[in-house]
Amino acid sequence: DTEVTQTPKHLVMGMTNKKSLKCEQHMGHRAMYWYKQKAKKPPELMFVYSYEKLSINESVPSRFSPECPNSSLLNLHLHALQPEDSALYLCASSQVPMTGSNQPQHFGDGTRLSIL
Amino acid sequence: EDQVTQSPEALRLQEGESSSLNCSYTVSGLRGLFWYRQDPGKGPEFLFTLYSAGEEKEKERLKATLTKKESFLHITAPKPEDSATYLCAVQSPDTGRRALTFGSGTRLQVQP
């Protein structure tokens, strides 16, 4: 079992639906991340939150809207998605990267999203 | 721009047949090289962090090593349960992204 919990595990939605992905960690990490992973490809960074503030947005379309309500929770709100957005969405957390050596990111098992 | 290249893309071994996976990297100021294991339908599972050339880490049948240009993941006497995709990633402060740059992975299959 991973220490980063993501819900739901699977989600099927139409292009006009609104849904949210949730991520929770209780490791005391203050950096949280959303990644997108297509089949047989490595994870690609979408967003980074540091101390509950959005610090990086990797030019992600506005139909993806992240939210960090507190230090343990991370949400990804979805609206008007396209079929090409079907993928595994991974949440990760870590200690906040410092100027020296960085600590590893720990991943959840993801939400498998299918857009009809 | 940080770059990570993994080889081979896929590897099929017999149980007990030792081998190595390669990860070549180009970063400006390495702040960590990370190895992950990913099973189908699961998230990446953290294995090792390496910070400086010459460093080695071991866990059961796995041993990771690091030079200034590449890292190796040595698998000794693998078992079928070692079958997975192994991902290498680097983290550099110079990108400003403070996030991981992954290689494309090596898909390992160990046959009984």
PDB file of C-alpha atoms in Angstrom:
ATOM      1  CA  ASP A   1       0.000   0.000   0.000  1.00  0.00           C
ATOM      2  CA  THR A   2       1.227   3.475  -0.865  1.00  0.00           C
ATOM      3  CA  GLU A   3       1.262   6.373   1.580  1.00  0.00           C
ATOM      4  CA  VAL A   4      -0.303   8.659  -1.017  1.00  0.00           C
ATOM      5  CA  THR A   5      -3.975   7.822  -1.537  1.00  0.00           C
ATOM      6  CA  GLN A   6      -5.826   8.772  -4.701  1.00  0.00           C
ATOM      7  CA  THR A   7      -9.552   8.548  -5.378  1.00  0.00           C
ATOM      8  CA  PRO A   8     -11.299   7.428  -7.417  1.00  0.00           C
ATOM      9  CA  LYS A   9      -9.161   4.642  -8.912  1.00  0.00           C
ATOM     10  CA  HIS A  10     -11.117   4.763 -12.162  1.00  0.00           C
ATOM     11  CA  LEU A  11     -13.246   7.502 -13.691  1.00  0.00           C
ATOM     12  CA  VAL A  12     -15.228   7.577 -16.913  1.00  0.00           C
ATOM     13  CA  MET A  13     -16.722  10.903 -17.913  1.00  0.00           C
ATOM     14  CA  GLY A  14     -18.237  12.647 -20.880  1.00  0.00           C
ATOM     15  CA  MET A  15     -16.733  15.736 -22.425  1.00  0.00           C
ATOM     16  CA  THR A  16     -19.325  18.002 -20.802  1.00  0.00           C
ATOM     17  CA  ASN A  17     -19.029  16.604 -17.288  1.00  0.00           C
ATOM     18  CA  LYS A  18     -17.363  18.167 -14.257  1.00  0.00           C
ATOM     19  CA  LYS A  19     -15.493  15.863 -11.913  1.00  0.00           C
ATOM     20  CA  SER A  20     -12.669  16.040  -9.370  1.00  0.00           C
ATOM     21  CA  LEU A  21      -9.701  13.847  -8.558  1.00  0.00           C
ATOM     22  CA  LYS A  22      -8.537  13.699  -4.959  1.00  0.00           C
ATOM     23  CA  CYS A  23      -5.172  13.010  -3.370  1.00  0.00           C
ATOM     24  CA  GLU A  24      -4.261  12.707   0.309  1.00  0.00           C
ATOM     25  CA  GLN A  25      -0.954  12.195   2.113  1.00  0.00           C
ATOM     26  CA  HIS A  26      -0.076  12.088   5.807  1.00  0.00           C
ATOM     27  CA  MET A  27       3.708  12.073   5.581  1.00  0.00           C
ATOM     28  CA  GLY A  28       4.042  15.752   6.523  1.00  0.00           C
ATOM     29  CA  HIS A  29       5.227  16.634   3.035  1.00  0.00           C
ATOM     30  CA  ARG A  30       4.740  20.258   1.994  1.00  0.00           C
ATOM     31  CA  ALA A  31       5.264  19.776  -1.749  1.00  0.00           C
ATOM     32  CA  MET A  32       2.609  18.034  -3.831  1.00  0.00           C
ATOM     33  CA  TYR A  33       2.485  17.305  -7.529  1.00  0.00           C
ATOM     34  CA  TRP A  34       0.138  16.259 -10.311  1.00  0.00           C
ATOM     35  CA  TYR A  35       1.523  14.193 -13.179  1.00  0.00           C
ATOM     36  CA  LYS A  36      -0.138  12.827 -16.308  1.00  0.00           C
ATOM     37  CA  GLN A  37       0.978   9.478 -17.720  1.00  0.00           C
ATOM     38  CA  LYS A  38      -0.028   8.046 -21.087  1.00  0.00           C
ATOM     39  CA  ALA A  39       0.377   4.351 -21.863  1.00  0.00           C
ATOM     40  CA  LYS A  40       4.006   3.208 -22.138  1.00  0.00           C
ATOM     41  CA  LYS A  41       5.264   6.753 -21.508  1.00  0.00           C
ATOM     42  CA  PRO A  42       6.908   8.283 -18.434  1.00  0.00           C
ATOM     43  CA  PRO A  43       4.976  10.635 -16.150  1.00  0.00           C
ATOM     44  CA  GLU A  44       4.785  14.264 -17.272  1.00  0.00           C
ATOM     45  CA  LEU A  45       4.574  17.064 -14.749  1.00  0.00           C
ATOM     46  CA  MET A  46       1.401  19.184 -14.693  1.00  0.00           C
ATOM     47  CA  PHE A  47       1.408  21.196 -11.453  1.00  0.00           C
ATOM     48  CA  VAL A  48       3.524  21.718  -8.349  1.00  0.00           C
ATOM     49  CA  TYR A  49       2.273  23.027  -5.008  1.00  0.00           C
ATOM     50  CA  SER A  50       4.715  24.186  -2.364  1.00  0.00           C
ATOM     51  CA  TYR A  51       3.371  25.109   1.083  1.00  0.00           C
ATOM     52  CA  GLU A  52      -0.156  24.969  -0.341  1.00  0.00           C
ATOM     53  CA  LYS A  53       0.617  27.549  -3.024  1.00  0.00           C
ATOM     54  CA  LEU A  54       0.781  26.816  -6.727  1.00  0.00           C
ATOM     55  CA  SER A  55       4.416  27.240  -7.735  1.00  0.00           C
ATOM     56  CA  ILE A  56       4.540  25.623 -11.154  1.00  0.00           C
ATOM     57  CA  ASN A  57       1.970  25.202 -13.929  1.00  0.00           C
ATOM     58  CA  GLU A  58       3.483  23.390 -16.897  1.00  0.00           C
ATOM     59  CA  SER A  59       1.297  25.207 -19.453  1.00  0.00           C
ATOM     60  CA  VAL A  60      -1.630  22.928 -18.673  1.00  0.00           C
ATOM     61  CA  PRO A  61      -4.973  23.789 -20.374  1.00  0.00           C
ATOM     62  CA  SER A  62      -7.478  25.607 -18.170  1.00  0.00           C
ATOM     63  CA  ARG A  63      -9.871  22.658 -18.308  1.00  0.00           C
ATOM     64  CA  PHE A  64      -7.605  21.248 -15.563  1.00  0.00           C
ATOM     65  CA  SER A  65      -7.855  23.261 -12.342  1.00  0.00           C
ATOM     66  CA  PRO A  66      -5.762  22.271  -9.305  1.00  0.00           C
ATOM     67  CA  GLU A  67      -6.549  23.085  -5.711  1.00  0.00           C
ATOM     68  CA  CYS A  68      -4.677  22.513  -2.456  1.00  0.00           C
ATOM     69  CA  PRO A  69      -7.118  23.034   0.452  1.00  0.00           C
ATOM     70  CA  ASN A  70      -4.565  22.125   3.131  1.00  0.00           C
ATOM     71  CA  SER A  71      -1.145  20.523   3.545  1.00  0.00           C
ATOM     72  CA  SER A  72      -2.525  16.980   3.250  1.00  0.00           C
ATOM     73  CA  LEU A  73      -4.961  17.318   0.367  1.00  0.00           C
ATOM     74  CA  LEU A  74      -4.640  18.006  -3.330  1.00  0.00           C
ATOM     75  CA  ASN A  75      -7.510  18.130  -5.814  1.00  0.00           C
ATOM     76  CA  LEU A  76      -7.658  18.282  -9.581  1.00  0.00           C
ATOM     77  CA  HIS A  77     -10.917  19.671 -10.950  1.00  0.00           C
ATOM     78  CA  LEU A  78     -11.839  18.566 -14.453  1.00  0.00           C
ATOM     79  CA  HIS A  79     -14.209  20.288 -16.868  1.00  0.00           C
ATOM     80  CA  ALA A  80     -14.892  19.935 -20.577  1.00  0.00           C
ATOM     81  CA  LEU A  81     -12.106  17.436 -21.136  1.00  0.00           C
ATOM     82  CA  GLN A  82     -11.142  16.037 -24.516  1.00  0.00           C
ATOM     83  CA  PRO A  83     -10.657  12.375 -25.480  1.00  0.00           C
ATOM     84  CA  GLU A  84      -6.893  12.953 -25.639  1.00  0.00           C
ATOM     85  CA  ASP A  85      -6.975  13.741 -21.912  1.00  0.00           C
ATOM     86  CA  SER A  86      -7.591  10.059 -21.188  1.00  0.00           C
ATOM     87  CA  ALA A  87      -4.603   8.924 -19.126  1.00  0.00           C
ATOM     88  CA  LEU A  88      -3.397   7.855 -15.684  1.00  0.00           C
ATOM     89  CA  TYR A  89      -3.270  10.893 -13.383  1.00  0.00           C
ATOM     90  CA  LEU A  90      -0.690  10.541 -10.645  1.00  0.00           C
ATOM     91  CA  CYS A  91      -0.319  12.513  -7.450  1.00  0.00           C
ATOM     92  CA  ALA A  92       3.012  12.684  -5.638  1.00  0.00           C
ATOM     93  CA  SER A  93       4.384  14.351  -2.540  1.00  0.00           C
ATOM     94  CA  SER A  94       7.807  15.153  -1.135  1.00  0.00           C
ATOM     95  CA  GLN A  95       9.628  17.358   1.286  1.00  0.00           C
ATOM     96  CA  VAL A  96      10.001  20.809  -0.229  1.00  0.00           C
ATOM     97  CA  PRO A  97      13.057  20.721  -2.515  1.00  0.00           C
ATOM     98  CA  MET A  98      15.884  22.764  -1.081  1.00  0.00           C
ATOM     99  CA  THR A  99      18.975  24.169  -2.735  1.00  0.00           C
ATOM    100  CA  GLY A 100      20.971  21.097  -1.721  1.00  0.00           C
ATOM    101  CA  SER A 101      20.103  17.471  -2.271  1.00  0.00           C
ATOM    102  CA  ASN A 102      16.449  16.755  -2.809  1.00  0.00           C
ATOM    103  CA  GLN A 103      14.306  14.050  -1.271  1.00  0.00           C
ATOM    104  CA  PRO A 104      12.376  11.543  -3.372  1.00  0.00           C
ATOM    105  CA  GLN A 105       8.801  11.999  -4.475  1.00  0.00           C
ATOM    106  CA  HIS A 106       6.319   9.372  -3.358  1.00  0.00           C
ATOM    107  CA  PHE A 107       3.514   8.528  -5.741  1.00  0.00           C
ATOM    108  CA  GLY A 108      -0.028   7.321  -5.359  1.00  0.00           C
ATOM    109  CA  ASP A 109      -1.441   4.605  -7.604  1.00  0.00           C
ATOM    110  CA  GLY A 110      -3.252   7.135  -9.746  1.00  0.00           C
ATOM    111  CA  THR A 111      -6.693   7.649 -11.207  1.00  0.00           C
ATOM    112  CA  ARG A 112      -7.325   5.987 -14.560  1.00  0.00           C
ATOM    113  CA  LEU A 113      -9.377   8.568 -16.470  1.00  0.00           C
ATOM    114  CA  SER A 114     -11.334   7.785 -19.622  1.00  0.00           C
ATOM    115  CA  ILE A 115     -13.075  10.517 -21.609  1.00  0.00           C
ATOM    116  CA  LEU A 116     -15.920   9.391 -23.826  1.00  0.00           C
TER     117      LEU A 116
ATOM    118  CA  GLU B   1      17.571  21.196 -20.740  1.00  0.00           C
ATOM    119  CA  ASP B   2      17.770  18.088 -18.559  1.00  0.00           C
ATOM    120  CA  GLN B   3      17.777  14.830 -20.506  1.00  0.00           C
ATOM    121  CA  VAL B   4      17.465  11.233 -19.364  1.00  0.00           C
ATOM    122  CA  THR B   5      17.896   8.238 -21.671  1.00  0.00           C
ATOM    123  CA  GLN B   6      17.282   4.677 -20.565  1.00  0.00           C
ATOM    124  CA  SER B   7      18.394   1.471 -22.260  1.00  0.00           C
ATOM    125  CA  PRO B   8      17.421  -1.078 -23.220  1.00  0.00           C
ATOM    126  CA  GLU B   9      13.792  -0.187 -23.879  1.00  0.00           C
ATOM    127  CA  ALA B  10      12.776  -3.757 -23.049  1.00  0.00           C
ATOM    128  CA  LEU B  11      14.631  -6.701 -21.521  1.00  0.00           C
ATOM    129  CA  ARG B  12      13.609 -10.303 -21.175  1.00  0.00           C
ATOM    130  CA  LEU B  13      15.562 -12.458 -18.708  1.00  0.00           C
ATOM    131  CA  GLN B  14      15.354 -15.994 -17.471  1.00  0.00           C
ATOM    132  CA  GLU B  15      14.949 -16.416 -13.729  1.00  0.00           C
ATOM    133  CA  GLY B  16      18.405 -16.231 -12.165  1.00  0.00           C
ATOM    134  CA  GLU B  17      19.985 -14.473 -15.158  1.00  0.00           C
ATOM    135  CA  SER B  18      21.649 -11.295 -13.857  1.00  0.00           C
ATOM    136  CA  SER B  19      21.765  -8.110 -15.934  1.00  0.00           C
ATOM    137  CA  SER B  20      22.006  -4.318 -15.780  1.00  0.00           C
ATOM    138  CA  LEU B  21      19.788  -1.439 -16.833  1.00  0.00           C
ATOM    139  CA  ASN B  22      21.362   1.829 -17.973  1.00  0.00           C
ATOM    140  CA  CYS B  23      20.331   5.426 -17.365  1.00  0.00           C
ATOM    141  CA  SER B  24      22.333   8.173 -19.072  1.00  0.00           C
ATOM    142  CA  TYR B  25      21.669  11.722 -17.976  1.00  0.00           C
ATOM    143  CA  THR B  26      22.542  15.308 -18.783  1.00  0.00           C
ATOM    144  CA  VAL B  27      21.767  17.872 -16.117  1.00  0.00           C
ATOM    145  CA  SER B  28      23.246  21.140 -14.972  1.00  0.00           C
ATOM    146  CA  GLY B  29      23.846  20.500 -11.316  1.00  0.00           C
ATOM    147  CA  LEU B  30      22.485  17.129 -10.244  1.00  0.00           C
ATOM    148  CA  ARG B  31      20.380  17.298  -7.087  1.00  0.00           C
ATOM    149  CA  GLY B  32      19.465  13.625  -7.094  1.00  0.00           C
ATOM    150  CA  LEU B  33      19.037  10.649  -9.387  1.00  0.00           C
ATOM    151  CA  PHE B  34      16.065   8.472  -8.531  1.00  0.00           C
ATOM    152  CA  TRP B  35      15.110   4.931  -9.489  1.00  0.00           C
ATOM    153  CA  TYR B  36      11.487   3.844  -9.445  1.00  0.00           C
ATOM    154  CA  ARG B  37       9.685   0.609 -10.189  1.00  0.00           C
ATOM    155  CA  GLN B  38       6.255   0.750 -11.814  1.00  0.00           C
ATOM    156  CA  ASP B  39       3.866  -2.173 -12.100  1.00  0.00           C
ATOM    157  CA  PRO B  40       1.008  -2.067 -14.639  1.00  0.00           C
ATOM    158  CA  GLY B  41      -1.869   0.112 -13.424  1.00  0.00           C
ATOM    159  CA  LYS B  42       0.118   1.341 -10.408  1.00  0.00           C
ATOM    160  CA  GLY B  43       2.064   4.453  -9.551  1.00  0.00           C
ATOM    161  CA  PRO B  44       5.869   4.506  -9.509  1.00  0.00           C
ATOM    162  CA  GLU B  45       7.323   2.949  -6.362  1.00  0.00           C
ATOM    163  CA  PHE B  46      10.445   4.626  -5.021  1.00  0.00           C
ATOM    164  CA  LEU B  47      13.556   2.417  -4.933  1.00  0.00           C
ATOM    165  CA  PHE B  48      16.756   4.479  -4.574  1.00  0.00           C
ATOM    166  CA  THR B  49      18.209   7.963  -4.494  1.00  0.00           C
ATOM    167  CA  LEU B  50      21.799   8.619  -5.572  1.00  0.00           C
ATOM    168  CA  TYR B  51      23.420  12.022  -5.124  1.00  0.00           C
ATOM    169  CA  SER B  52      27.089  11.819  -6.053  1.00  0.00           C
ATOM    170  CA  ALA B  53      29.388   9.869  -8.371  1.00  0.00           C
ATOM    171  CA  GLY B  54      30.646   6.681  -6.780  1.00  0.00           C
ATOM    172  CA  GLU B  55      27.604   6.247  -4.584  1.00  0.00           C
ATOM    173  CA  GLU B  56      25.931   2.821  -4.433  1.00  0.00           C
ATOM    174  CA  LYS B  57      22.658   1.641  -2.894  1.00  0.00           C
ATOM    175  CA  GLU B  58      21.331  -1.912  -2.486  1.00  0.00           C
ATOM    176  CA  LYS B  59      17.963  -3.458  -1.793  1.00  0.00           C
ATOM    177  CA  GLU B  60      17.449  -7.207  -2.011  1.00  0.00           C
ATOM    178  CA  ARG B  61      18.402  -8.227  -5.570  1.00  0.00           C
ATOM    179  CA  LEU B  62      18.827  -4.637  -6.787  1.00  0.00           C
ATOM    180  CA  LYS B  63      21.930  -2.465  -6.686  1.00  0.00           C
ATOM    181  CA  ALA B  64      22.102   1.073  -8.071  1.00  0.00           C
ATOM    182  CA  THR B  65      25.335   2.852  -8.948  1.00  0.00           C
ATOM    183  CA  LEU B  66      26.136   6.360 -10.162  1.00  0.00           C
ATOM    184  CA  THR B  67      28.853   7.975 -12.272  1.00  0.00           C
ATOM    185  CA  LYS B  68      29.053  11.551 -13.536  1.00  0.00           C
ATOM    186  CA  LYS B  69      27.171  10.637 -16.702  1.00  0.00           C
ATOM    187  CA  GLU B  70      25.117   7.530 -16.013  1.00  0.00           C
ATOM    188  CA  SER B  71      23.547   5.231 -13.492  1.00  0.00           C
ATOM    189  CA  PHE B  72      23.150   1.485 -13.560  1.00  0.00           C
ATOM    190  CA  LEU B  73      20.552  -0.695 -11.922  1.00  0.00           C
ATOM    191  CA  HIS B  74      22.050  -4.147 -11.466  1.00  0.00           C
ATOM    192  CA  ILE B  75      19.640  -7.024 -10.972  1.00  0.00           C
ATOM    193  CA  THR B  76      21.197 -10.139  -9.459  1.00  0.00           C
ATOM    194  CA  ALA B  77      19.465 -13.509  -9.868  1.00  0.00           C
ATOM    195  CA  PRO B  78      16.108 -11.956 -10.755  1.00  0.00           C
ATOM    196  CA  LYS B  79      12.786 -13.585  -9.962  1.00  0.00           C
ATOM    197  CA  PRO B  80       9.501 -13.315 -11.906  1.00  0.00           C
ATOM    198  CA  GLU B  81       8.196 -10.849  -9.306  1.00  0.00           C
ATOM    199  CA  ASP B  82      10.921  -8.425 -10.407  1.00  0.00           C
ATOM    200  CA  SER B  83       9.058  -7.995 -13.702  1.00  0.00           C
ATOM    201  CA  ALA B  84       8.064  -4.328 -14.007  1.00  0.00           C
ATOM    202  CA  THR B  85       9.006  -1.086 -15.731  1.00  0.00           C
ATOM    203  CA  TYR B  86      12.021   0.565 -14.127  1.00  0.00           C
ATOM    204  CA  LEU B  87      12.122   4.353 -14.380  1.00  0.00           C
ATOM    205  CA  CYS B  88      15.099   6.615 -13.847  1.00  0.00           C
ATOM    206  CA  ALA B  89      14.608  10.302 -13.055  1.00  0.00           C
ATOM    207  CA  VAL B  90      16.783  13.304 -12.265  1.00  0.00           C
ATOM    208  CA  GLN B  91      16.128  16.502 -10.390  1.00  0.00           C
ATOM    209  CA  SER B  92      17.993  19.701 -11.067  1.00  0.00           C
ATOM    210  CA  PRO B  93      17.394  23.146  -9.605  1.00  0.00           C
ATOM    211  CA  ASP B  94      18.436  24.803 -12.844  1.00  0.00           C
ATOM    212  CA  THR B  95      15.224  23.966 -14.668  1.00  0.00           C
ATOM    213  CA  GLY B  96      13.257  26.035 -12.206  1.00  0.00           C
ATOM    214  CA  ARG B  97      10.674  23.296 -12.265  1.00  0.00           C
ATOM    215  CA  ARG B  98      11.822  21.515  -9.084  1.00  0.00           C
ATOM    216  CA  ALA B  99      10.283  18.375 -10.447  1.00  0.00           C
ATOM    217  CA  LEU B 100      11.460  15.109 -11.892  1.00  0.00           C
ATOM    218  CA  THR B 101      12.611  14.551 -15.452  1.00  0.00           C
ATOM    219  CA  PHE B 102      11.967  10.904 -16.257  1.00  0.00           C
ATOM    220  CA  GLY B 103      13.534   8.581 -18.777  1.00  0.00           C
ATOM    221  CA  SER B 104      11.248   6.440 -20.915  1.00  0.00           C
ATOM    222  CA  GLY B 105      11.843   3.382 -18.754  1.00  0.00           C
ATOM    223  CA  THR B 106      13.020  -0.193 -19.228  1.00  0.00           C
ATOM    224  CA  ARG B 107      10.310  -2.852 -19.334  1.00  0.00           C
ATOM    225  CA  LEU B 108      11.760  -5.921 -17.624  1.00  0.00           C
ATOM    226  CA  GLN B 109      10.215  -9.358 -17.976  1.00  0.00           C
ATOM    227  CA  VAL B 110      11.647 -12.246 -15.952  1.00  0.00           C
ATOM    228  CA  GLN B 111      10.514 -15.647 -17.079  1.00  0.00           C
ATOM    229  CA  PRO B 112      10.434 -18.669 -14.734  1.00  0.00           C
TER     230      PRO B 112
END
